[in-house]
PDB file of C-alpha atoms and ligand atoms in Angstrom:
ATOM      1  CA  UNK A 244      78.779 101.870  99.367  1.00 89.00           C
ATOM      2  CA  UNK A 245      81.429 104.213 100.878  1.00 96.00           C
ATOM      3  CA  UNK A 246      84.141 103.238 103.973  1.00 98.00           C
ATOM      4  CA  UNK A 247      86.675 105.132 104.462  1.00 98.00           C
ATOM      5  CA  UNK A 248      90.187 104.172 105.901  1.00 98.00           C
ATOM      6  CA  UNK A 249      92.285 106.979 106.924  1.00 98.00           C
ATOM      7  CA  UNK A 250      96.144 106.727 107.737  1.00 98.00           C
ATOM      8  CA  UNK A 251      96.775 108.662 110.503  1.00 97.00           C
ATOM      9  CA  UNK A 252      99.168 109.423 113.064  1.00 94.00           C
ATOM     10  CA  UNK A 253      99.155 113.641 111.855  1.00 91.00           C
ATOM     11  CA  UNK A 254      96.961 116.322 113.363  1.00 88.00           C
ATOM     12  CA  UNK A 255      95.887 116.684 108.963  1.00 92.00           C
ATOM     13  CA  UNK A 256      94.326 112.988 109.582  1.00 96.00           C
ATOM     14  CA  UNK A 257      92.721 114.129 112.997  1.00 96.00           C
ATOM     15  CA  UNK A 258      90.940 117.454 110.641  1.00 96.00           C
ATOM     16  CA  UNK A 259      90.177 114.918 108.176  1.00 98.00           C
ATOM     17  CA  UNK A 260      88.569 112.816 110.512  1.00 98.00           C
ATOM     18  CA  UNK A 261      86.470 115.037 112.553  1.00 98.00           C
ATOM     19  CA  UNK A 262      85.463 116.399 108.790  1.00 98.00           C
ATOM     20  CA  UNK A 263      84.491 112.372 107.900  1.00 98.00           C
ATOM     21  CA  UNK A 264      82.940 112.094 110.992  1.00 98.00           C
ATOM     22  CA  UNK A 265      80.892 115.511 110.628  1.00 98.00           C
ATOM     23  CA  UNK A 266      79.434 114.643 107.529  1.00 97.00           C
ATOM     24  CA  UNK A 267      78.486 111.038 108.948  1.00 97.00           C
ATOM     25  CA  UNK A 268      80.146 109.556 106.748  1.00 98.00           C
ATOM     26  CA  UNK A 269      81.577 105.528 107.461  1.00 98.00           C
ATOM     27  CA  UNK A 270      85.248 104.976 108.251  1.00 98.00           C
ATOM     28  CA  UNK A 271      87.890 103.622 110.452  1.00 98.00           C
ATOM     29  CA  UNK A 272      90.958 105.475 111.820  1.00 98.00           C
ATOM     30  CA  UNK A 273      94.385 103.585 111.852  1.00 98.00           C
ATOM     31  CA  UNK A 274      97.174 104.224 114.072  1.00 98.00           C
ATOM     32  CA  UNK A 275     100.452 102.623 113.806  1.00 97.00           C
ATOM     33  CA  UNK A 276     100.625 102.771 117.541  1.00 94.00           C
ATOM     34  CA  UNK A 277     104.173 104.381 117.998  1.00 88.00           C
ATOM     35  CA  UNK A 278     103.393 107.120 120.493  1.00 86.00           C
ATOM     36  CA  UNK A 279     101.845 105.773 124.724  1.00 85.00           C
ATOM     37  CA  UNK A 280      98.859 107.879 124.095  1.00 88.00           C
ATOM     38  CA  UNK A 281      97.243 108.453 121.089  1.00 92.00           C
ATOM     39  CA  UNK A 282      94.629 110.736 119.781  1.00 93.00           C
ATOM     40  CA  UNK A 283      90.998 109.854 120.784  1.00 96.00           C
ATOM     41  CA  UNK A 284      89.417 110.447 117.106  1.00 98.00           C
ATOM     42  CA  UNK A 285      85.314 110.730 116.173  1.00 98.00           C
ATOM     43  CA  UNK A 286      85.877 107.436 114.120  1.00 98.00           C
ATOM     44  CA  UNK A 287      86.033 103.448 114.593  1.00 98.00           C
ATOM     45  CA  UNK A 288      90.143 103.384 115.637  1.00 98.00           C
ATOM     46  CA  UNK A 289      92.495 100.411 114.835  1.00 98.00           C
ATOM     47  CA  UNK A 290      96.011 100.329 116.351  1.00 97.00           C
ATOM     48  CA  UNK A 291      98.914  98.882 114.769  1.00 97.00           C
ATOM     49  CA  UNK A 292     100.347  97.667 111.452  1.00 98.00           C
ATOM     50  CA  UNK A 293      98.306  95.674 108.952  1.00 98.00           C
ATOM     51  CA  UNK A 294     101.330  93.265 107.850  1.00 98.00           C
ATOM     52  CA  UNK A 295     103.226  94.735 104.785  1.00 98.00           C
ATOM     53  CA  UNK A 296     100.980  95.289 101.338  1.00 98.00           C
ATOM     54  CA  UNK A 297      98.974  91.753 101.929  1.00 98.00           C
ATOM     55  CA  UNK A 298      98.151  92.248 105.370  1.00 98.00           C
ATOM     56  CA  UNK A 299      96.770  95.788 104.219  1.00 98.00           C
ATOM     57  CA  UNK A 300      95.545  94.345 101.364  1.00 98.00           C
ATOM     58  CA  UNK A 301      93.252  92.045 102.992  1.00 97.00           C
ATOM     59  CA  UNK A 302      92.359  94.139 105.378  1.00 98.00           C
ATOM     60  CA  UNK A 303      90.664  96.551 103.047  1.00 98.00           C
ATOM     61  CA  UNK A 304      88.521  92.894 101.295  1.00 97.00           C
ATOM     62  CA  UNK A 305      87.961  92.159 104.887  1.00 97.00           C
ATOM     63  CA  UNK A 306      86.738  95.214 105.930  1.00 98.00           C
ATOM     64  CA  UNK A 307      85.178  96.267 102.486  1.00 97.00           C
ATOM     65  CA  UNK A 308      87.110  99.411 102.750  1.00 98.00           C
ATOM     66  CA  UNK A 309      85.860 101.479  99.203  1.00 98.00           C
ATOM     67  CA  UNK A 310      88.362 104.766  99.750  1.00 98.00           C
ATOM     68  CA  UNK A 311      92.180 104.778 101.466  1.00 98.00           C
ATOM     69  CA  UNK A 312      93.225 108.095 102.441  1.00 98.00           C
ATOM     70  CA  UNK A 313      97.048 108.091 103.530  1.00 98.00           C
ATOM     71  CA  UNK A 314      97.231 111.289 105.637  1.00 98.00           C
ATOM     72  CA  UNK A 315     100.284 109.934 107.565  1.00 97.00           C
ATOM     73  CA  UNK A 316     103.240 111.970 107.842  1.00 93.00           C
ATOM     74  CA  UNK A 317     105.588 112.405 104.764  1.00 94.00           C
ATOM     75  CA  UNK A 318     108.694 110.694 106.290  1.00 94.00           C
ATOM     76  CA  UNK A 319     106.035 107.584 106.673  1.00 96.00           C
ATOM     77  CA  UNK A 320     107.013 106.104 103.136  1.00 96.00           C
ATOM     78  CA  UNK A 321     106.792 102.796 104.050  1.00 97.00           C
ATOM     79  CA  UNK A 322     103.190 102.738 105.013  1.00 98.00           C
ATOM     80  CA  UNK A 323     102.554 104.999 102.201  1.00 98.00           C
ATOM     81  CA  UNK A 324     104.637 102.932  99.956  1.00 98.00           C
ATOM     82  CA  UNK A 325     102.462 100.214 100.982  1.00 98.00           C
ATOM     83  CA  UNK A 326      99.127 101.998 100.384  1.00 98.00           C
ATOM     84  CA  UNK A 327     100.282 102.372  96.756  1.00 98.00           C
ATOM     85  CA  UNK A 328     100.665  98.720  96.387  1.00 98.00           C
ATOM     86  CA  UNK A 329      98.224  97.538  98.387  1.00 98.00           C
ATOM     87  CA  UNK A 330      95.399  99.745  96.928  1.00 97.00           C
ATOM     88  CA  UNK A 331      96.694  98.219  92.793  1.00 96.00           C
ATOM     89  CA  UNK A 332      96.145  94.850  94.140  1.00 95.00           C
ATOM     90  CA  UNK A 333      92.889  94.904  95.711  1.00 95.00           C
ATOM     91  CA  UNK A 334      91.728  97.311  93.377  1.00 95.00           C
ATOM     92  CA  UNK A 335      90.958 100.258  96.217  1.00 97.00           C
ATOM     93  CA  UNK A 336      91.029 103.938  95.196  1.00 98.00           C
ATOM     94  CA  UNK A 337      93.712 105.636  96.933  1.00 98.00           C
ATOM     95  CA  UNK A 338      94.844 109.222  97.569  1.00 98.00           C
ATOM     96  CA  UNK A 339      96.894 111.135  99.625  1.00 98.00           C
ATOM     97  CA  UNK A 340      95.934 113.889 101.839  1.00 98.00           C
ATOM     98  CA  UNK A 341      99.517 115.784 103.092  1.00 95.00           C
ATOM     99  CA  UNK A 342     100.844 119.334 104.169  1.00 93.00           C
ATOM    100  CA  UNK A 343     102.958 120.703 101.243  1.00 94.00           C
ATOM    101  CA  UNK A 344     107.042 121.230 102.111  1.00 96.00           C
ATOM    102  CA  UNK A 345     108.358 123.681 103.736  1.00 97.00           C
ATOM    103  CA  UNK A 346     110.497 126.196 101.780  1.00 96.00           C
ATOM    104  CA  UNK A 347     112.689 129.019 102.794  1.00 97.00           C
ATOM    105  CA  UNK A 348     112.351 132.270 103.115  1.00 95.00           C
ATOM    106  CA  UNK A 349     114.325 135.475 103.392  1.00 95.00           C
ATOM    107  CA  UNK A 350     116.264 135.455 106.813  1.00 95.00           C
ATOM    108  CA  UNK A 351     116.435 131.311 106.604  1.00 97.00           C
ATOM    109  CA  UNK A 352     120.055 129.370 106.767  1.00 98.00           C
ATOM    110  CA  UNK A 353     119.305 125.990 105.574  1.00 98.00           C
ATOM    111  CA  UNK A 354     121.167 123.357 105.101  1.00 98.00           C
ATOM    112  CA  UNK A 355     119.194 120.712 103.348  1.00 98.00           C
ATOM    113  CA  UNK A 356     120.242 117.040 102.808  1.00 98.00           C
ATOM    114  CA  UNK A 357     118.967 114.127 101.456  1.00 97.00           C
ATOM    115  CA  UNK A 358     118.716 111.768 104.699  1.00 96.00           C
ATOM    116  CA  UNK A 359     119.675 111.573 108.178  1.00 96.00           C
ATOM    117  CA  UNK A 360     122.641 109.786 107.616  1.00 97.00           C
ATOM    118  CA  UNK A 361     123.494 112.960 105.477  1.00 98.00           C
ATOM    119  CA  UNK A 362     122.541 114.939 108.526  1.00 98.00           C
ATOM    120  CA  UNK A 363     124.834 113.377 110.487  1.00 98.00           C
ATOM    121  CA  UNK A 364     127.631 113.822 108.317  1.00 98.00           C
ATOM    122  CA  UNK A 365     126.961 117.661 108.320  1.00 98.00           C
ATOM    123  CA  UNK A 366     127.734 117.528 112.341  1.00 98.00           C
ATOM    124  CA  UNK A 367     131.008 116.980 111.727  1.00 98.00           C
ATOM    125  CA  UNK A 368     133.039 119.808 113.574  1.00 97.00           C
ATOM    126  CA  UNK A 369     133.667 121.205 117.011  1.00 98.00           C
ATOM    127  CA  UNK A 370     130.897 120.735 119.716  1.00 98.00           C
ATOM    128  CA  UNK A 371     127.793 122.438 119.672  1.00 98.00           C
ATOM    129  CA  UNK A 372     124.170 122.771 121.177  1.00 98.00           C
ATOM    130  CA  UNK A 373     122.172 120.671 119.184  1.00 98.00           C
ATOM    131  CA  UNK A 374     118.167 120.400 118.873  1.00 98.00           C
ATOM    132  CA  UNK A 375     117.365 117.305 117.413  1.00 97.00           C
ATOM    133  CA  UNK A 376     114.034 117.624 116.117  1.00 95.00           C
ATOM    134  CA  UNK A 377     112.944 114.410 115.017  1.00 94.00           C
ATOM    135  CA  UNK A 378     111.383 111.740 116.920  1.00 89.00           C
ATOM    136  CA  UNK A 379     112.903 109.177 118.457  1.00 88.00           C
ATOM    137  CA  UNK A 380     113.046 106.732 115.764  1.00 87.00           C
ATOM    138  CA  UNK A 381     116.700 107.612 114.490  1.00 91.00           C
ATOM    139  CA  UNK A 382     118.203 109.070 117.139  1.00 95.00           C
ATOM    140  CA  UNK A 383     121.173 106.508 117.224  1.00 95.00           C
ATOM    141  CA  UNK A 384     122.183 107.213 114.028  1.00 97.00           C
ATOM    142  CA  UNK A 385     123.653 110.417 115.881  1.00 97.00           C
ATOM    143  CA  UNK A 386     125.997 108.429 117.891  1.00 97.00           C
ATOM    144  CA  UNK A 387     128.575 109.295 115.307  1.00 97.00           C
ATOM    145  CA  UNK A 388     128.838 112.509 116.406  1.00 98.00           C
ATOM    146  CA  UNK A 389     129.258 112.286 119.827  1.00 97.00           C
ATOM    147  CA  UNK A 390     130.845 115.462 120.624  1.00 98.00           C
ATOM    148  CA  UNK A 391     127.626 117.183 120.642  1.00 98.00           C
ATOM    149  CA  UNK A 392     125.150 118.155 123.103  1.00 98.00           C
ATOM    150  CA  UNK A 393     121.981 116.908 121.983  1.00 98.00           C
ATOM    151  CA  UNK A 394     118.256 117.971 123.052  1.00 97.00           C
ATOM    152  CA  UNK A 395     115.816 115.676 121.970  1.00 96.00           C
ATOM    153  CA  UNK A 396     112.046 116.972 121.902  1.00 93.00           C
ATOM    154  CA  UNK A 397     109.932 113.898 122.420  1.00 91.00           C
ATOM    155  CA  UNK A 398     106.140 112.940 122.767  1.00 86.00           C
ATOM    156  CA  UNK A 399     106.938 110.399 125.182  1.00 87.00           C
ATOM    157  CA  UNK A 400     109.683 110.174 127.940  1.00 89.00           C
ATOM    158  CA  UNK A 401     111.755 107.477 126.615  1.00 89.00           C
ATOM    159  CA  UNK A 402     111.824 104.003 128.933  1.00 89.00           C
ATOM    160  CA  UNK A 403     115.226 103.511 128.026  1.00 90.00           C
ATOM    161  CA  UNK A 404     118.034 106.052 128.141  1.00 91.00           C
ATOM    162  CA  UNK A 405     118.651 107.744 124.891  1.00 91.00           C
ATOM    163  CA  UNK A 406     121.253 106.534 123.122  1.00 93.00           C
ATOM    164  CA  UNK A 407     123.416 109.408 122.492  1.00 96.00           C
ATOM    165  CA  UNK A 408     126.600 109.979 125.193  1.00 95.00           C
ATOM    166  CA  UNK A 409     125.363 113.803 126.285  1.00 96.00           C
ATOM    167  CA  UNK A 410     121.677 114.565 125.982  1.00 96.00           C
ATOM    168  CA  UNK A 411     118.888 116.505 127.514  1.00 95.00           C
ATOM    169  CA  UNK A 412     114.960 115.878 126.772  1.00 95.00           C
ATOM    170  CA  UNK A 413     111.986 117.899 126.589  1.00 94.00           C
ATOM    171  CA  UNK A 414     109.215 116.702 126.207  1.00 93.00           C
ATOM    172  CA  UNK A 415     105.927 117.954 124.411  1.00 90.00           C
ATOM    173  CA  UNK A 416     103.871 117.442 121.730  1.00 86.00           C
ATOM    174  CA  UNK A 417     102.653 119.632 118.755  1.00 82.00           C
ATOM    175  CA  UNK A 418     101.537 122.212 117.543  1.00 85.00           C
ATOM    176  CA  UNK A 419     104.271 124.524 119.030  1.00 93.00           C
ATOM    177  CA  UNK A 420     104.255 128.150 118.999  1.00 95.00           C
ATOM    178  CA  UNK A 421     106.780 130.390 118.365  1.00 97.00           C
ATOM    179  CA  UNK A 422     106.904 132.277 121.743  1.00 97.00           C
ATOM    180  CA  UNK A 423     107.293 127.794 123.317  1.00 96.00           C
ATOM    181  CA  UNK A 424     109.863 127.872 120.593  1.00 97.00           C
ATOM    182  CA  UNK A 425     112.020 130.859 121.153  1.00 98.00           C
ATOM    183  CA  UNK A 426     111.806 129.948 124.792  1.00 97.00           C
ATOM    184  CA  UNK A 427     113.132 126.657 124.373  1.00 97.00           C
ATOM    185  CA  UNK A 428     116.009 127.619 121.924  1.00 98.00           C
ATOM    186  CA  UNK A 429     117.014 130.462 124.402  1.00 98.00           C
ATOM    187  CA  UNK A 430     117.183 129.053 127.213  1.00 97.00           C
ATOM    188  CA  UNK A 431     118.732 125.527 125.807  1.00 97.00           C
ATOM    189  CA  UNK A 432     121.388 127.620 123.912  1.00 98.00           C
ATOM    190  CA  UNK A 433     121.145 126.002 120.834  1.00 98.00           C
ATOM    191  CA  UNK A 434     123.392 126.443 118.218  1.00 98.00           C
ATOM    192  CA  UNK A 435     121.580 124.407 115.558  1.00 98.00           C
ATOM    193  CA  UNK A 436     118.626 122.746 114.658  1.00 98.00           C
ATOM    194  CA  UNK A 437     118.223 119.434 113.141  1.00 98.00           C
ATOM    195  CA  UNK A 438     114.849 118.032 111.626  1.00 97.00           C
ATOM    196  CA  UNK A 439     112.805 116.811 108.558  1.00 96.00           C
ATOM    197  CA  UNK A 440     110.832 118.684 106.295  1.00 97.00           C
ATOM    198  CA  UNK A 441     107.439 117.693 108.017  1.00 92.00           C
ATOM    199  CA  UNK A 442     105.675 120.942 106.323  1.00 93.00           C
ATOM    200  CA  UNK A 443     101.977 122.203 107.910  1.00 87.00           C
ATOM    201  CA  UNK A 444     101.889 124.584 110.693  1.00 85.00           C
ATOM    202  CA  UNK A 445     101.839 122.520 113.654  1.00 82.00           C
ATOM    203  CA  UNK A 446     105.733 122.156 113.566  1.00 88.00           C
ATOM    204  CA  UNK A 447     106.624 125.584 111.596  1.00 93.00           C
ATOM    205  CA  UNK A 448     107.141 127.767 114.850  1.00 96.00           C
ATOM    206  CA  UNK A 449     111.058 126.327 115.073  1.00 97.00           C
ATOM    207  CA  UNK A 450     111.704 127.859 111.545  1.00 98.00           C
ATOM    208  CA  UNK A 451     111.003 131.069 112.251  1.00 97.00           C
ATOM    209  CA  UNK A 452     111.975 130.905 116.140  1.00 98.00           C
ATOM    210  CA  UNK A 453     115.384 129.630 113.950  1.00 98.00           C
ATOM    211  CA  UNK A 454     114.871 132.742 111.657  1.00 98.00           C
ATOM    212  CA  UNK A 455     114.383 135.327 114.404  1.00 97.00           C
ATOM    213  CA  UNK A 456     117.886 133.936 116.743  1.00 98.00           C
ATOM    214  CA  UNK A 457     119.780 133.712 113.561  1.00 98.00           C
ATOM    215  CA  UNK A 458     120.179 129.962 113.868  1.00 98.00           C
ATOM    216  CA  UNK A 459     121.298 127.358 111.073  1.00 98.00           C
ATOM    217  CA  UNK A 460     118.539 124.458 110.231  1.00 98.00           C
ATOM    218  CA  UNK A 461     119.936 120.996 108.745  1.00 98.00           C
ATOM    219  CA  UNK A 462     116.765 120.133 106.810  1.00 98.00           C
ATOM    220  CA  UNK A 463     115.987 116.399 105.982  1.00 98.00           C
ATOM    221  CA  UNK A 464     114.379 116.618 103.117  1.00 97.00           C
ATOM    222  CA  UNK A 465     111.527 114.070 102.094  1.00 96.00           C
ATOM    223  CA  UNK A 466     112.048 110.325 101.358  1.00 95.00           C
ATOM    224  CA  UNK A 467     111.182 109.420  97.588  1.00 94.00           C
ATOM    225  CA  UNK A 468     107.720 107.827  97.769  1.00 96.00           C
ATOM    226  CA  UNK A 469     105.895 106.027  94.810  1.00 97.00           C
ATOM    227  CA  UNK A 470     104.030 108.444  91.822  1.00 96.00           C
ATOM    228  CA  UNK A 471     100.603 108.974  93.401  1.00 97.00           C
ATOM    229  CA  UNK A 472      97.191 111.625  93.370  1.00 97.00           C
ATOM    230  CA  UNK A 473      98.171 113.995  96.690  1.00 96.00           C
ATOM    231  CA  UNK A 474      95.754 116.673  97.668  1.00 97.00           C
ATOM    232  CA  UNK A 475      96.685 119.098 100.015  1.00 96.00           C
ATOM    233  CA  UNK A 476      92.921 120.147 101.023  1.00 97.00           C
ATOM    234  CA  UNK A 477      90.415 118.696 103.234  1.00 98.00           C
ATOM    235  CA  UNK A 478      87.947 120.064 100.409  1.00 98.00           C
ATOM    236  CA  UNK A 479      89.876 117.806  97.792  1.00 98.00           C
ATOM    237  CA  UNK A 480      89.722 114.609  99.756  1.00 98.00           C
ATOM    238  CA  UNK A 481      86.335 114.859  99.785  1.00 98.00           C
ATOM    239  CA  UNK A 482      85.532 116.323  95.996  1.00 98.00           C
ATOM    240  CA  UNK A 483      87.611 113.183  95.614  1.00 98.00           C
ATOM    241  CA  UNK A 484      85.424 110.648  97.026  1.00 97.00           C
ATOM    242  CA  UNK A 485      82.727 112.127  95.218  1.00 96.00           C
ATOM    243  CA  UNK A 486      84.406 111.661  91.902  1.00 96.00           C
ATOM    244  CA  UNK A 487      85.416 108.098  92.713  1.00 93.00           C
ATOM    245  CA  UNK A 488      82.061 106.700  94.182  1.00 89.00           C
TER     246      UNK A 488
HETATM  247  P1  LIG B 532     106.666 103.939 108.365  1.00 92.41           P
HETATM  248  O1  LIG B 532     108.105 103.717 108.600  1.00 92.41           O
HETATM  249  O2  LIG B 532     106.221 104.335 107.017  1.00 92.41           O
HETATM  250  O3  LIG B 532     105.813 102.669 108.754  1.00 92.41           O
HETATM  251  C1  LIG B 532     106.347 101.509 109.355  1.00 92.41           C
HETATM  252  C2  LIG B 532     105.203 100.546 109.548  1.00 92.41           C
HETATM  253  O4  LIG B 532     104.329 101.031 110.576  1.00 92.41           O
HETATM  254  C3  LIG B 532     104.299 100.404 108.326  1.00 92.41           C
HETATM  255  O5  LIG B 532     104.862  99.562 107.365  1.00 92.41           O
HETATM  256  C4  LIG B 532     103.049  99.901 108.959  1.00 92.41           C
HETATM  257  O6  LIG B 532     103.202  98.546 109.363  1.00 92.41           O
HETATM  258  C5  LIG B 532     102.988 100.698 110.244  1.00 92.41           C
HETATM  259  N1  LIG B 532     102.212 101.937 110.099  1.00 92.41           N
HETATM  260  C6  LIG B 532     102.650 103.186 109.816  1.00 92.41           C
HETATM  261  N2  LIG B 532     101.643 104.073 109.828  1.00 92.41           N
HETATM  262  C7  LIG B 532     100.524 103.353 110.134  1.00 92.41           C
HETATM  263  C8  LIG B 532      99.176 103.702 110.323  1.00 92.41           C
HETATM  264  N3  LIG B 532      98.749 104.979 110.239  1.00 92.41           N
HETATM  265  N4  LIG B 532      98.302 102.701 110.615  1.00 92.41           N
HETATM  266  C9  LIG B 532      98.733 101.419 110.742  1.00 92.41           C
HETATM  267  N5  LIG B 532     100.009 101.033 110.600  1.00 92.41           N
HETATM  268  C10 LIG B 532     100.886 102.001 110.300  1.00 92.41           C
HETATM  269  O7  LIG B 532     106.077 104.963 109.416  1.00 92.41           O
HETATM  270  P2  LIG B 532     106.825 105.769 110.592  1.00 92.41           P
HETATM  271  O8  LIG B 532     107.689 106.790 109.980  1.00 92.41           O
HETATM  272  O9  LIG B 532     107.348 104.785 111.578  1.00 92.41           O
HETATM  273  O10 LIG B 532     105.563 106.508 111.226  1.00 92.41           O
HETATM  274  C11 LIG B 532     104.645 105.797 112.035  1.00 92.41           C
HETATM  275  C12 LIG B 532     103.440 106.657 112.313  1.00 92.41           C
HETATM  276  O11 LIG B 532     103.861 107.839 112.969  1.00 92.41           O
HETATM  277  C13 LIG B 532     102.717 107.068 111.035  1.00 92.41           C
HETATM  278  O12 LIG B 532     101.355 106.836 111.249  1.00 92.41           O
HETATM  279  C14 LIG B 532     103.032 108.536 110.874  1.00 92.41           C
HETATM  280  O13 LIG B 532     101.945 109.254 110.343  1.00 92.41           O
HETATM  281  C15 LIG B 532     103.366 108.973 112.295  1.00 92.41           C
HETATM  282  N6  LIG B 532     104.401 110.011 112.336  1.00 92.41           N
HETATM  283  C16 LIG B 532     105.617 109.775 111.749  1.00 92.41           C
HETATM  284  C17 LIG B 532     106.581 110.765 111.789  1.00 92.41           C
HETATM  285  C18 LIG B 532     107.925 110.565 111.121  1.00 92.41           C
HETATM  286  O14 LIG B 532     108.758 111.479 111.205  1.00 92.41           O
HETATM  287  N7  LIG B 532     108.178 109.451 110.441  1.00 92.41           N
HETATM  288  C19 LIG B 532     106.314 111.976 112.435  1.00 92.41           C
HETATM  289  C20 LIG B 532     105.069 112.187 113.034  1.00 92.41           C
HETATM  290  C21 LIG B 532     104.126 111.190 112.978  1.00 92.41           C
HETATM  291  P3  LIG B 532     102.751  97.323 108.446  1.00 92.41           P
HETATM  292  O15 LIG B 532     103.763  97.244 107.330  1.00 92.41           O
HETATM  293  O16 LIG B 532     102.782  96.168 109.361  1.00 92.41           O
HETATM  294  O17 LIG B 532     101.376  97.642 107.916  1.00 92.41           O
END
């Protein structure tokens, strides 16, 4: 008997779930819960973590989940580090369903680094425009370099100031295009760009907006997650199930 889980929180879980939910096929949707307004998916929806590996862990016995499908986003490694271990103790398939990286192309000044604090670090130097494009989970970290103006694109208006010294905040939520994009980087003034290397197209418009105004990109590349099957098509997931079933 087939139930799905599906790790969401990217708009490849909300395709994979309308697909799931097409074909009739059972599942639940999980949210962490991180953004006010999540959302509404064709599925059963949980909010919130599960507890670490046990928590998920008995939540799949519980819920006699046959299939996980981790389509969160690929800076999400603890969930997905979770799903790895979780999954090898209950003894519940597991794949991965996630946009491949982004790479460069001709025209492209990237910087790439290895984590934010290594973005930070790369700020060093005389005061600049900034668009910080990357949620508002680590924005503190930026602190360090307070010289900088900072515009933070958000999903939701934060409750609580910011916690950088001189900021400004937009806020919106994907997919972008590239004529939003060039707007905002226009009339902002930015000078550089800093976010993670989310990959898909829902995000890509800054790159080439960043391309086309000649601007540099400090790319955070992705966090080391452990050895696991990824798929990068819908078509997979589901030639996946019917391999594992
Ligand atoms: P994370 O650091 O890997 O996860 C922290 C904890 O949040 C997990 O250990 C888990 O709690 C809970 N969690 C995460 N994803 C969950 C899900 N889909 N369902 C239930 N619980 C979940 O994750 P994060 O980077 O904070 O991202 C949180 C969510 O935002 C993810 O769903 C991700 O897809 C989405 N998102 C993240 C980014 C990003 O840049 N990181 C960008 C866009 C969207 P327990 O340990 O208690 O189970």
């Amino acid at each position: 008997m087939i139930k799905i889980l599906i790790l969401g929180g990217t708009s490849e879980a909300s395709a994979l779930a309308s697909a799931v939910a097409k074909r009739g096929l059972p599942a639940i949707f999980s949210y962490a819960g991180r953004v006010n307004t999540p959302k509404p998916q064709p599925l059963p929806t949980r909010i919130g973590g599960f507890g670490g590996v046990n928590g998920l862990a008995t939540f799949l016995v519980q819920e006699r989940i046959s299939h996980i499908v981790d389509a969160t986003h690929p800076f999400a490694a603890q969930m997905s580090t979770s799903v790895v271990a979780a999954a090898a103790q209950s003894g519940v398939k597991a794949i991965a369903f996630t946009r491949p990286a982004w790479q460069t192309v001709n025209g492209d000044q990237w910087q790439s680094v290895a984590s934010i604090d290594e973005a930070v670090s790369t700020l060093a130097g005389p005061p600049q425009r900034v668009l910080l494009a990357i949620g508002r989970m680590h924005l503190s970290a930026f602190a360090a370099q307070p010289q900088h103006h900072y515009v933070l694109r958000l999903v939701d208006r934060p409750t609580s100031p910011p916690p950088l010294p001189d900021v400004s905040t937009v806020i919106d939520r994907g997919p972008f295009t590239l004529e939003g994009d060039l707007a905002l980087l226009q009339t902002q003034c930015i000078q550089r760009i800093v976010c993670k290397n989310a990959g898909g197209e829902g995000a890509a418009s800054k790159l080439t907006a960043a391309r086309t105004l000649g601007l540099p990109i400090v790319m955070i590349e992705r966090p080391a997650l452990p050895p696991r099957h990824e798929v990068h098509r819908i078509d997979d997931v589901f030639s996946w199930i019917s391999d594992h079933t």
